[in-house]
CSV table of C-alpha atoms and ligand atoms in Angstrom, one decimal:
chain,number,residue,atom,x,y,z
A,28,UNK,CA,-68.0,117.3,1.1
A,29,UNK,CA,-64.4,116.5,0.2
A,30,UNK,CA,-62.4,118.6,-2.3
A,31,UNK,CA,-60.1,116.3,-4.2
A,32,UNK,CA,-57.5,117.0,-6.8
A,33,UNK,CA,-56.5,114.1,-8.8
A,34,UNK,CA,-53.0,114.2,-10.2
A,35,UNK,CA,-53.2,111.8,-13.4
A,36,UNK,CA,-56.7,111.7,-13.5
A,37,UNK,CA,-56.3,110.2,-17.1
A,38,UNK,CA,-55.0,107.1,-16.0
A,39,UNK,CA,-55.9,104.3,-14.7
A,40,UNK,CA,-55.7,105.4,-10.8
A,41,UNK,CA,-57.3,108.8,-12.1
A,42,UNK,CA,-60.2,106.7,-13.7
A,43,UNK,CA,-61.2,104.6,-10.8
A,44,UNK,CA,-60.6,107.4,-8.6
A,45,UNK,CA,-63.6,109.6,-10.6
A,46,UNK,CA,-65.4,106.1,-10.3
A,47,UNK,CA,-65.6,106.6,-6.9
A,48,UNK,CA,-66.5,110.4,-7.2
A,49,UNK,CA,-69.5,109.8,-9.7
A,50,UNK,CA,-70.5,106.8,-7.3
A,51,UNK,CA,-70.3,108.9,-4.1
A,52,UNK,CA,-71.3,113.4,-5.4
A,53,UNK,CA,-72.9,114.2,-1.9
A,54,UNK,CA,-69.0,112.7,-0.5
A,55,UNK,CA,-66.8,114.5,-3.2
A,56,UNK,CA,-66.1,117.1,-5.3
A,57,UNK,CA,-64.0,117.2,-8.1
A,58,UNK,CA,-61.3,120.5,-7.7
A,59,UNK,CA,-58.9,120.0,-9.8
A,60,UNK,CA,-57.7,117.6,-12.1
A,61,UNK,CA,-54.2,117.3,-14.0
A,62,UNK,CA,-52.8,114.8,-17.1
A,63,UNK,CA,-50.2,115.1,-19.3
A,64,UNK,CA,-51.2,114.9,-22.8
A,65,UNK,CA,-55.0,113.4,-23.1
A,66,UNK,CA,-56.5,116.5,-23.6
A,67,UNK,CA,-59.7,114.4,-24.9
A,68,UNK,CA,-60.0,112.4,-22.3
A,69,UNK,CA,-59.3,115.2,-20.2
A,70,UNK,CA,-62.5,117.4,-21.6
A,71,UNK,CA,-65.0,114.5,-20.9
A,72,UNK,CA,-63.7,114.8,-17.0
A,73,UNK,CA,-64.3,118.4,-17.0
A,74,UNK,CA,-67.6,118.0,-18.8
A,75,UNK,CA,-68.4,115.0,-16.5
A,76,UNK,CA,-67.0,116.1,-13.1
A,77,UNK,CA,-66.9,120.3,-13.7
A,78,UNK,CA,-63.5,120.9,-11.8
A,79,UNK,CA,-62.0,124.6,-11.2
A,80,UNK,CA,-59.3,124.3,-12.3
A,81,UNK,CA,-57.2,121.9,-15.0
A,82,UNK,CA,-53.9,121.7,-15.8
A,83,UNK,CA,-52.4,119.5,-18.7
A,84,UNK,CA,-48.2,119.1,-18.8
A,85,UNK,CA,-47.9,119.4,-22.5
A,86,UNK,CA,-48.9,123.2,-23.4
A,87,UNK,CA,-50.0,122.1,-27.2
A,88,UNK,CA,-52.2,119.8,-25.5
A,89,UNK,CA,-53.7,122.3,-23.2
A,90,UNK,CA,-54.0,124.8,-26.3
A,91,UNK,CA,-56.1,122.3,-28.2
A,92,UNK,CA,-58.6,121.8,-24.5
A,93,UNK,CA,-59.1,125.8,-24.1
A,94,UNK,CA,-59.8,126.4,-28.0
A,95,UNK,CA,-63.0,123.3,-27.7
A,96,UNK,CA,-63.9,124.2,-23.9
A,97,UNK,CA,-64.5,128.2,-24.4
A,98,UNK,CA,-67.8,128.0,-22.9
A,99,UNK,CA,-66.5,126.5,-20.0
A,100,UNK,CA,-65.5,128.4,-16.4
A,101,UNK,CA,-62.6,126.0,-15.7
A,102,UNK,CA,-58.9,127.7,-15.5
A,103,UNK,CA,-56.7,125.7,-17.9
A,104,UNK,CA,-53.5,125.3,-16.8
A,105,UNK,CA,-50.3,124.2,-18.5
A,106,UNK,CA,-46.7,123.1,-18.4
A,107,UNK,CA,-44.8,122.2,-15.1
A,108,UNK,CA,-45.5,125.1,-13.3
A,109,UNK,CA,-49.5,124.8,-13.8
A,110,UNK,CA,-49.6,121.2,-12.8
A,111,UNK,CA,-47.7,122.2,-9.5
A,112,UNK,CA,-49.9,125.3,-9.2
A,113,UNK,CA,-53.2,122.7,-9.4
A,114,UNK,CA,-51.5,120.1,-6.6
A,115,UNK,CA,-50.9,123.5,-3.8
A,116,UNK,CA,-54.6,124.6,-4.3
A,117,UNK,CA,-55.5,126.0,-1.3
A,118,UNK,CA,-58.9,124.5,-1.2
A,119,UNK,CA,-58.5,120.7,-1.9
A,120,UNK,CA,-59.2,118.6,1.3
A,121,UNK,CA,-57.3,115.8,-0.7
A,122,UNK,CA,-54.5,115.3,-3.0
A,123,UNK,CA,-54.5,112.2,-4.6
A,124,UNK,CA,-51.2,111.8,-6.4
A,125,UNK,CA,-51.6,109.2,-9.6
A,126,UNK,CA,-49.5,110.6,-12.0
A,127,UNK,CA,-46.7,107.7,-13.9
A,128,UNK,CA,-43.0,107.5,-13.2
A,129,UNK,CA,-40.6,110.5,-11.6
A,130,UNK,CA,-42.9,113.1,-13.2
A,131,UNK,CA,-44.8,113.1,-10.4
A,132,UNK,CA,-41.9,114.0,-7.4
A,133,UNK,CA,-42.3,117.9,-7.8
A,134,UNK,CA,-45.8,118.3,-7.8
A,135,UNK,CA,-46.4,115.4,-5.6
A,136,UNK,CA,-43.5,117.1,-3.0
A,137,UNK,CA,-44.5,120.4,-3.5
A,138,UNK,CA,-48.7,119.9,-2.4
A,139,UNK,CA,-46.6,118.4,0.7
A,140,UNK,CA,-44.8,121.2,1.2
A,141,UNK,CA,-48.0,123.3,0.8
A,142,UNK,CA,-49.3,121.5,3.7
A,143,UNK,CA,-51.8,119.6,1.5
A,144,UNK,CA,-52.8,116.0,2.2
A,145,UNK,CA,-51.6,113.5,-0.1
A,146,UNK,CA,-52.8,109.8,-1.1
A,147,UNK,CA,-50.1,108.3,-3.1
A,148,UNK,CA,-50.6,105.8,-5.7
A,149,UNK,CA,-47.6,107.7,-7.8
A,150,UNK,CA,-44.3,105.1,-6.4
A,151,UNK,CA,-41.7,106.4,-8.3
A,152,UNK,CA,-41.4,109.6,-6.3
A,153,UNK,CA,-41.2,107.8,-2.8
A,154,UNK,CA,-38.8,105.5,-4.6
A,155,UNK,CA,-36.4,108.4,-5.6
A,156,UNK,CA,-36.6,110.3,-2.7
A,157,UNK,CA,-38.6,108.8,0.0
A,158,UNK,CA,-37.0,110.1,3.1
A,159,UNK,CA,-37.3,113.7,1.9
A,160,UNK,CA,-40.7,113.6,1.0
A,161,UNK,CA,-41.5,112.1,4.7
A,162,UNK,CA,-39.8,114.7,6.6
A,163,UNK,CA,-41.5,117.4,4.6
A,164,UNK,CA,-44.7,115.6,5.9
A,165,UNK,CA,-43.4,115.7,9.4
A,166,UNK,CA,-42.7,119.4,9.3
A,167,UNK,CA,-46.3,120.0,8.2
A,168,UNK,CA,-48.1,117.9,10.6
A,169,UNK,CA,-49.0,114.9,7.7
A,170,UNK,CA,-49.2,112.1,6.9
A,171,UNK,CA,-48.8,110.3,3.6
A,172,UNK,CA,-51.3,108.0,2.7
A,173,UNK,CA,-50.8,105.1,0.8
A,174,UNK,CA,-52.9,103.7,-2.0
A,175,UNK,CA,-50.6,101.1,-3.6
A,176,UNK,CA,-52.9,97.5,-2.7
A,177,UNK,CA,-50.2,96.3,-0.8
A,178,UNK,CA,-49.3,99.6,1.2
A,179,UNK,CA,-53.2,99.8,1.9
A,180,UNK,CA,-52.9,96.4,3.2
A,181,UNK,CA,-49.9,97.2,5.4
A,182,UNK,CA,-51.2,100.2,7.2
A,183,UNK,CA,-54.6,98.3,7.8
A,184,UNK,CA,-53.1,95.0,9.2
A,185,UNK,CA,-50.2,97.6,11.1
A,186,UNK,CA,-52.9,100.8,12.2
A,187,UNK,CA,-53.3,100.5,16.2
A,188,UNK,CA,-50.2,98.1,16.7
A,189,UNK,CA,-46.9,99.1,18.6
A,190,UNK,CA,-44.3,100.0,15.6
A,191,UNK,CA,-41.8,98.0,17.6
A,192,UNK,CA,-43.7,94.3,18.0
A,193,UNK,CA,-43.5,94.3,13.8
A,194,UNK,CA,-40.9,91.4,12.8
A,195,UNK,CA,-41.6,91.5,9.2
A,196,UNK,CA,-43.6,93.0,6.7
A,197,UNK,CA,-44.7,91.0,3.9
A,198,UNK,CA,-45.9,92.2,0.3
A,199,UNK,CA,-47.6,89.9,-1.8
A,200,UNK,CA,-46.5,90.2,-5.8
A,201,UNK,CA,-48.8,87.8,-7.9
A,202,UNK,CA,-45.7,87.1,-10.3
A,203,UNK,CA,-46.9,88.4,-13.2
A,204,UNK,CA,-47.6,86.9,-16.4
A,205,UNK,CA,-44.0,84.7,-16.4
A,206,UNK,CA,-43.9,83.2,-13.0
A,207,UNK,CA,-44.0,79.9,-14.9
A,208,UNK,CA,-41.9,81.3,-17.8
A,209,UNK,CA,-37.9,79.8,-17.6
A,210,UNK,CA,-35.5,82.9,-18.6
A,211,UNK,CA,-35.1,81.5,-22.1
A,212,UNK,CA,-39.0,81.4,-22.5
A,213,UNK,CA,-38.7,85.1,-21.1
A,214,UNK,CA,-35.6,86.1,-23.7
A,215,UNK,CA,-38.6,85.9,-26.2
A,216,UNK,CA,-41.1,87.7,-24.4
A,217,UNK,CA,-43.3,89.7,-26.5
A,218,UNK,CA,-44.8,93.3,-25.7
A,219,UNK,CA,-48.0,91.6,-25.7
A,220,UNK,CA,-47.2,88.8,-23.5
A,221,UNK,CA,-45.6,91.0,-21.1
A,222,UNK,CA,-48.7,93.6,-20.8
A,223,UNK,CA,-50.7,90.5,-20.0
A,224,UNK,CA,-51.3,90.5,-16.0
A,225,UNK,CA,-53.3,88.1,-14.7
A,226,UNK,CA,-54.9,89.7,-12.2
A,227,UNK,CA,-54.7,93.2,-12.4
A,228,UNK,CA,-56.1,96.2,-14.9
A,229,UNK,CA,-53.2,98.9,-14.6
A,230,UNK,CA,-51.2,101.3,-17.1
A,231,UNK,CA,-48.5,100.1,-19.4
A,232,UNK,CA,-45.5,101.0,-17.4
A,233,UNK,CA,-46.9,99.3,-13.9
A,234,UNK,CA,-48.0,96.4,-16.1
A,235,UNK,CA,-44.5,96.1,-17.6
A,236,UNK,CA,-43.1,96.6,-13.5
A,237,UNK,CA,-45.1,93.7,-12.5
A,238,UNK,CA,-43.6,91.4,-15.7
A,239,UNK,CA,-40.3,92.3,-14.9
A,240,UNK,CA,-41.2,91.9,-10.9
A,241,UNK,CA,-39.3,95.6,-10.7
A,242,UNK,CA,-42.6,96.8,-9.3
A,243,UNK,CA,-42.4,95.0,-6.3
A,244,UNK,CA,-38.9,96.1,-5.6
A,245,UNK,CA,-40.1,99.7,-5.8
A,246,UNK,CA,-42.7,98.5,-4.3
A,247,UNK,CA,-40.3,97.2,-1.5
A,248,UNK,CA,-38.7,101.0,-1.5
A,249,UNK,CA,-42.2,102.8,-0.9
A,250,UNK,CA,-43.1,100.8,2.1
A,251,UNK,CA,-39.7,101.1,3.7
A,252,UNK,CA,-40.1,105.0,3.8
A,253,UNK,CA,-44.0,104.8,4.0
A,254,UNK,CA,-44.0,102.4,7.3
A,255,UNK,CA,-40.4,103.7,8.4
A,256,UNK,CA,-39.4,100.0,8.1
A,257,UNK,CA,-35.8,98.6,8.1
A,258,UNK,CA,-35.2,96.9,5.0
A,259,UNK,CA,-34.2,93.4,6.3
A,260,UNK,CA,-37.8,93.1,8.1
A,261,UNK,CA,-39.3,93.4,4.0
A,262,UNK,CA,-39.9,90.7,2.6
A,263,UNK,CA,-41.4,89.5,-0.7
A,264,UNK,CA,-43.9,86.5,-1.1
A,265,UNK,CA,-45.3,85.3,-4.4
A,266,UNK,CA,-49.2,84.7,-4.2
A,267,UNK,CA,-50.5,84.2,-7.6
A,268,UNK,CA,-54.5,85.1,-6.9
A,269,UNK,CA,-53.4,88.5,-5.8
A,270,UNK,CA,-56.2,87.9,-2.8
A,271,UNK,CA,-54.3,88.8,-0.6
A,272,UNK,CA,-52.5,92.1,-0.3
A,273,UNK,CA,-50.1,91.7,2.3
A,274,UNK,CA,-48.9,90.8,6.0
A,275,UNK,CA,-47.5,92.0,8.6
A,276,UNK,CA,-46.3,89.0,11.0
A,277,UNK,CA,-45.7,90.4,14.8
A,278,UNK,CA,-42.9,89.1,17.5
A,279,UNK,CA,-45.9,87.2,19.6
A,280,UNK,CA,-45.6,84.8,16.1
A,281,UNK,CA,-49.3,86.2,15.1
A,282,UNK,CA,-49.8,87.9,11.5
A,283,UNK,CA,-52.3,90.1,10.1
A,284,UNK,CA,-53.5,90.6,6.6
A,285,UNK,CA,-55.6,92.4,4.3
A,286,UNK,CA,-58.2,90.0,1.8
A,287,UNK,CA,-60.2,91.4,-0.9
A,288,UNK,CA,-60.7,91.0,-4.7
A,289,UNK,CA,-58.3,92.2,-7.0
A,290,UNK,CA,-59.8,96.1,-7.6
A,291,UNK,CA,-57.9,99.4,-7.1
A,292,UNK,CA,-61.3,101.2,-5.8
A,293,UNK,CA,-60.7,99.5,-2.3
A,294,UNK,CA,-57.7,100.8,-1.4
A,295,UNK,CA,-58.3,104.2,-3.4
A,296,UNK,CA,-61.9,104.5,-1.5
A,297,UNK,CA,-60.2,103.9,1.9
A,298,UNK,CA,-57.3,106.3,1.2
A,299,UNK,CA,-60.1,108.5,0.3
A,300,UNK,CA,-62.5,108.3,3.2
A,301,UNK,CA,-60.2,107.2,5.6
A,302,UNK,CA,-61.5,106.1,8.6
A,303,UNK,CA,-64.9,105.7,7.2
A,304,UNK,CA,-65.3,102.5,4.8
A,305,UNK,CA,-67.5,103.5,1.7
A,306,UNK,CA,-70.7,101.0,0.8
A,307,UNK,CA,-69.0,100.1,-2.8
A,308,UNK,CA,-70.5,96.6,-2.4
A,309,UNK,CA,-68.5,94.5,-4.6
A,310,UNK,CA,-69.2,90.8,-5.0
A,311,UNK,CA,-68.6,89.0,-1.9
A,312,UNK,CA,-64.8,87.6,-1.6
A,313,UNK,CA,-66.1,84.2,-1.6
A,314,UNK,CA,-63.0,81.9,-0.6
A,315,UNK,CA,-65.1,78.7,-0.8
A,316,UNK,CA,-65.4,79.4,-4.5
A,317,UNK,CA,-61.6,79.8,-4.8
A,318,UNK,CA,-60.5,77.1,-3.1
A,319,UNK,CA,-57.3,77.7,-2.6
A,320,UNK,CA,-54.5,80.3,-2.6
A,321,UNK,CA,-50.8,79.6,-3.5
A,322,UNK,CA,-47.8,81.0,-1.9
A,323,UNK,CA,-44.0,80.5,-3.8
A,324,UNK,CA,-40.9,82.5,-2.4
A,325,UNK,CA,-39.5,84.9,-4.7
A,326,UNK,CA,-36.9,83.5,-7.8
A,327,UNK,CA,-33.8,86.4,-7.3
A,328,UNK,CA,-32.6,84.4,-10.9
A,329,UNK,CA,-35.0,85.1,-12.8
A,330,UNK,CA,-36.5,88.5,-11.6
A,331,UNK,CA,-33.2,90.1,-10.8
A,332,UNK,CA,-35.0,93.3,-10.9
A,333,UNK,CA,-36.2,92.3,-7.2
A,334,UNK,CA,-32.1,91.9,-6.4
A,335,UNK,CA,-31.6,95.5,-8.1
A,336,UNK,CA,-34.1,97.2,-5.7
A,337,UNK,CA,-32.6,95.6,-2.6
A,338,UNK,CA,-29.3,96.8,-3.5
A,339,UNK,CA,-30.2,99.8,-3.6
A,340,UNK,CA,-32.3,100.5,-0.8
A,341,UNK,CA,-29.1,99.2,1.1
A,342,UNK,CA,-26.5,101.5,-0.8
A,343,UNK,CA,-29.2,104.4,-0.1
A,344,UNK,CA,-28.5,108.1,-1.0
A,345,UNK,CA,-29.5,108.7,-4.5
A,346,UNK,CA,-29.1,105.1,-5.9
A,347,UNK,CA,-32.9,103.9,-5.5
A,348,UNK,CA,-33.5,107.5,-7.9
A,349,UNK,CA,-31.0,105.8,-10.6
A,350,UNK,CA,-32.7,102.6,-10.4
A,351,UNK,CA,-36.3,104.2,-11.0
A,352,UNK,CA,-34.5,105.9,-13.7
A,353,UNK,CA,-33.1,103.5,-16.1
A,354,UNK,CA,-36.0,101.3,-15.3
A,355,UNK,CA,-38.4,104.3,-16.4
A,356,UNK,CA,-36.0,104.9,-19.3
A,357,UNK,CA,-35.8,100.8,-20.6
A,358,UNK,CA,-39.4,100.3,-19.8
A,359,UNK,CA,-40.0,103.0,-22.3
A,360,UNK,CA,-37.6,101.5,-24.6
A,361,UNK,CA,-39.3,98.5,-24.3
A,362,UNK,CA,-42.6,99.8,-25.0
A,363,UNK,CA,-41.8,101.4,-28.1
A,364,UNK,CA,-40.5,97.5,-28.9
A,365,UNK,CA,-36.4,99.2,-28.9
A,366,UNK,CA,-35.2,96.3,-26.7
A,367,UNK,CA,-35.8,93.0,-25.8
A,368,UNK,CA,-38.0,92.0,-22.6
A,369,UNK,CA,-34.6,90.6,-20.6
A,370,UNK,CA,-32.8,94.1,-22.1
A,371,UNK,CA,-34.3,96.1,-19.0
A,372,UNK,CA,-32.9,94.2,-16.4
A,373,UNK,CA,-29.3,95.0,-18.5
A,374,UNK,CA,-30.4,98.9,-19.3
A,375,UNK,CA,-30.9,98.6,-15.5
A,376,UNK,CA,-27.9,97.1,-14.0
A,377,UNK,CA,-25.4,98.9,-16.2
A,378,UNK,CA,-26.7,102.2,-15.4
A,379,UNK,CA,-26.2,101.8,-11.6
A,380,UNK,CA,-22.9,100.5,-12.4
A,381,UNK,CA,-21.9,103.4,-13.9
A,382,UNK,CA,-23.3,105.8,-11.3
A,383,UNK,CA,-21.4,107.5,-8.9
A,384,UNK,CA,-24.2,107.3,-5.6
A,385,UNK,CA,-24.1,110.6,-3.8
A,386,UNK,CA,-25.7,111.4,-0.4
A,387,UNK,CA,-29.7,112.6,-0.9
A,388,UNK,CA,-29.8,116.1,1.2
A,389,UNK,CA,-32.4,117.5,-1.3
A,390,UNK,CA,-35.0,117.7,-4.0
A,391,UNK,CA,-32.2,118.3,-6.5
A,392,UNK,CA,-30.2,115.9,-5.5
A,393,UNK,CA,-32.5,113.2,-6.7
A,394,UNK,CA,-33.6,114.9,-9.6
A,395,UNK,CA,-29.7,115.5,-10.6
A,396,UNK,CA,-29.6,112.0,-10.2
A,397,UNK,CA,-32.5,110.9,-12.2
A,398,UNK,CA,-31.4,113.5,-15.1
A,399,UNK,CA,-27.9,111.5,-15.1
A,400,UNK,CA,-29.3,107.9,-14.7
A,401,UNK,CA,-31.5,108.6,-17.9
A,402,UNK,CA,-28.7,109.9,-20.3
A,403,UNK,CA,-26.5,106.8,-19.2
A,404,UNK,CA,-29.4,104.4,-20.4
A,405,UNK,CA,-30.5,105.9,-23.2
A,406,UNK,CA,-26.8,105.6,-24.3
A,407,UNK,CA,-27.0,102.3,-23.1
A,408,UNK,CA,-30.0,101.4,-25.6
A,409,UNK,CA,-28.8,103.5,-28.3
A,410,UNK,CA,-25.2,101.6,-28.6
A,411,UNK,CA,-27.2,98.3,-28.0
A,412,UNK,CA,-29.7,98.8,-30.9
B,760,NAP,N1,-52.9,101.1,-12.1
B,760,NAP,C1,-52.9,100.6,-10.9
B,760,NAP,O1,-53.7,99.7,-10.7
B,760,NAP,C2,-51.9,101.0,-9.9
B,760,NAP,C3,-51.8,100.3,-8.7
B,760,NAP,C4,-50.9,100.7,-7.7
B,760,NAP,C5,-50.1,101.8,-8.0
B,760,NAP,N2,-50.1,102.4,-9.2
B,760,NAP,C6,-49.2,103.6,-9.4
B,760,NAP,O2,-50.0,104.7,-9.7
B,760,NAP,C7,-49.3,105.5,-10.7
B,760,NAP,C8,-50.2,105.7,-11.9
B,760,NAP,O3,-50.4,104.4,-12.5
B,760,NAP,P1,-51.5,104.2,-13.7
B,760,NAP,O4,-51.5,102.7,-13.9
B,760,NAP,O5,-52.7,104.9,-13.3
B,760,NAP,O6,-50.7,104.9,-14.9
B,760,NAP,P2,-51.4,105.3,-16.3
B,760,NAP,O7,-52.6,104.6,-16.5
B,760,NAP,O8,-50.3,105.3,-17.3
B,760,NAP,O9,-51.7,106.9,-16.0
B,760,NAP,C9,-50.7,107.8,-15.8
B,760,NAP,C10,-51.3,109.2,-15.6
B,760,NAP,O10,-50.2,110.1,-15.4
B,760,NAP,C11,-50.4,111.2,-16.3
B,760,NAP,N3,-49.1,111.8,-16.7
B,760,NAP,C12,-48.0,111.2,-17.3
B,760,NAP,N4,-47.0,112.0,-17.4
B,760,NAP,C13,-47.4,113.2,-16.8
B,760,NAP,C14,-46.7,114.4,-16.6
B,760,NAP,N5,-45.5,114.6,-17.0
B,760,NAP,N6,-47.4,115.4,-15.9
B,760,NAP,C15,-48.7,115.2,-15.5
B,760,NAP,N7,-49.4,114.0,-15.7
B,760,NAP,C16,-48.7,113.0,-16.3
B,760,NAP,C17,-51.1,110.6,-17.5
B,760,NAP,O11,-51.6,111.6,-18.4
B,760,NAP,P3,-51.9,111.3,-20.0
B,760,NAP,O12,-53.1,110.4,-20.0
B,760,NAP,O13,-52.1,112.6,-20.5
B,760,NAP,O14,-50.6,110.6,-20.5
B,760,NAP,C18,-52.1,109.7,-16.8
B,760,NAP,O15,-53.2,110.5,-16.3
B,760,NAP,C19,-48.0,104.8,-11.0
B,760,NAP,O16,-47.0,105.3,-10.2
B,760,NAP,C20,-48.3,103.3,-10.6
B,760,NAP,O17,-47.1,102.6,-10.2
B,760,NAP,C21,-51.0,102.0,-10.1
């Protein structure tokens, strides 16, 4: 029996995650579970899935769980300091870390440092401070698991290979819903339009990434600190059915991939029960049915965001945490329909700009960073508006 802790087990990783666990009780036990506001939500997991211990980010939130769960054993937790305290448990076997955007850096690093073993779905911490976050897994003897489809794919089509034969490393990004869109079609975009993805059920922000194709450039950051990976052998290739998750091409000419359906519980199941492949049984991937999969090469004009990551993965220090910064800030803006669709990419690119990068020696580094990177893009916004 496996003691897990889900970090943002509101969301959608934290859903299909539980999905597994209520599929699989004699495999895993719920330990702890954390979210951020959805203290509802959050009440049907504890009734459902009777964890330890709880912790919600927002204190009002967690005030409103303890006064309808009195009858309840579960420790309810709250505020920063609880959610970290629920990711260190000493007793979870597993740590899978799903919470949205740079939130999830200090609890995510800090169940690292506690030794714990972590599955990360949660990009945006490995984006702002990959190499740290590595070399605190080094020091305690771990590795970091990845979740992300196309990470799952890597270390599957990489696992038992010599690190040195790789020549490139290949993500798959299905485009989104405006691969066919020109840039004036995608100056119009609506919020609706853009949380359309055609293949894939995520979260708002993610779903927004993948419009915007920013999600594969952070997507591009992860795996170079995930697979220790120069960034000139990373490479991005449009593949619209989202079939498959990505390749890894070898110096002998051959190159392995990873196939499946489109459906997170793959990956998450494997991160979970790694090396052991769980009976989920989903439909067959029946390739005679599909008939065929497409391939483009990626547009750097009308997905700049792809051309932002690059750059800084290649300027390094704390410039990929300013990038995941302003993007988290203009996404946001975005959301609450404050800017235009094509007013990211612009939030984006005039906050790194104006940022001064400085060399990433720790923790506070990038979160000094990210603190600046957000007050220069909500200024951004609020002058644009
Ligand atoms: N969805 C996918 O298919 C997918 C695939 C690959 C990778 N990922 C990555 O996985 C992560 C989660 O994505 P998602 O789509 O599951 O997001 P989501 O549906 O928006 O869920 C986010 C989760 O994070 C929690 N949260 C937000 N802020 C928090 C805070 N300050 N402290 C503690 N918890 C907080 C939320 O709690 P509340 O409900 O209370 O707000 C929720 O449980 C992202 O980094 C994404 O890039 C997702």
């Amino acid at each position: 029996m496996k003691n897990i802790i889900i970090l943002g087990s509101t969301g959608s990783i934290g859903a299909s995650t539980l999905d597994i666990v209520a599929k699989f009780p004699n495999r895993f036990s719920v330990l702890g579970l954390v979210a951020g506001t959805s203290d509802e939500k959050l009440e049907e997991q504890i009734r459902t899935f009777h964890p330890k211990v709880v912790a919600l980010a927002d204190a009002t939130a967690a005030r409103r769980l303890r006064a309808r769960i009195v009858e309840s054993p579960v420790e309810i937790l709250d505020g920063p300091q609880g959610v970290i305290e629920v990711a260190c448990h000493p007793e979870s076997d597993l740590v899978i870390s799903a919470i949205v955007g740079g939130a999830g850096l200090v609890p995510t690093l800090a169940a690292i440092r506690a030794g714990r073993r972590v599955a990360l779905a949660n990009k945006e911490p490995m984006v702002m401070a990959g190499q740290l976050m590595q070399e605190e897994a080094h020091r305690q003897g771990q590795s970091i698991f990845p979740v992300d489809s196309e990470h799952s794919a890597i270390f599957q089509s990489i696992e038992g290979h010599r690190r040195e034969d790789v020549r490139r490393i290949i993500l798959t990004a299905s485009g989104g819903p405006f691969w066919e869109h020109s840039l004036e079609e995608m100056g119009q975009a609506t919020l609706h339009q853009a949380l359309q993805h055609p293949n894939w059920k995520m979260g708002a922000k993610i779903t927004i990434d993948s419009a915007t194709m920013m999600n594969k450039g952070l997507e591009i950051i992860e795996a170079r600190w995930l697979f220790d990976c120069p960034p000139a052998q990373l490479e991005v290739l449009i593949h619209r059915e989202s079939i498959i998750h990505s390749l890894v091409e070898y110096r002998d000419g051959s190159v392995i991939a990873q196939l499946g359906l489109p459906d997170m519980r793959t990956p998450i199941s494997y991160a979970m029960n790694y090396p052991e492949r769980l009976p989920l049984e989903p439909p067959p991937l029946d390739l005679g049915a599909i008939g065929k999969l497409t391939f483009y090469p990626p547009d750097f004009e009308r997905f700049p965001c792809l051309n932002l990551a690059y750059e800084a993965l290649q300027g390094g220090g704390t410039l990929p945490a300013t990038l995941n910064a302003a993007n988290e800030v203009a996404v946001d803006a975005f959301l609450k329909k404050e800017i235009a669709f094509l007013d990211i990419v612009t939030v984006i690119r005039r906050t790194i700009d104006a940022s001064v990068p400085q060399p990433l020696r720790s923790l506070e580094d990038a979160l000094e960073a990210d603190q600046r990177a957000r007050e220069k893009a909500s200024q951004f916004i609020h002058s644009h508006a």
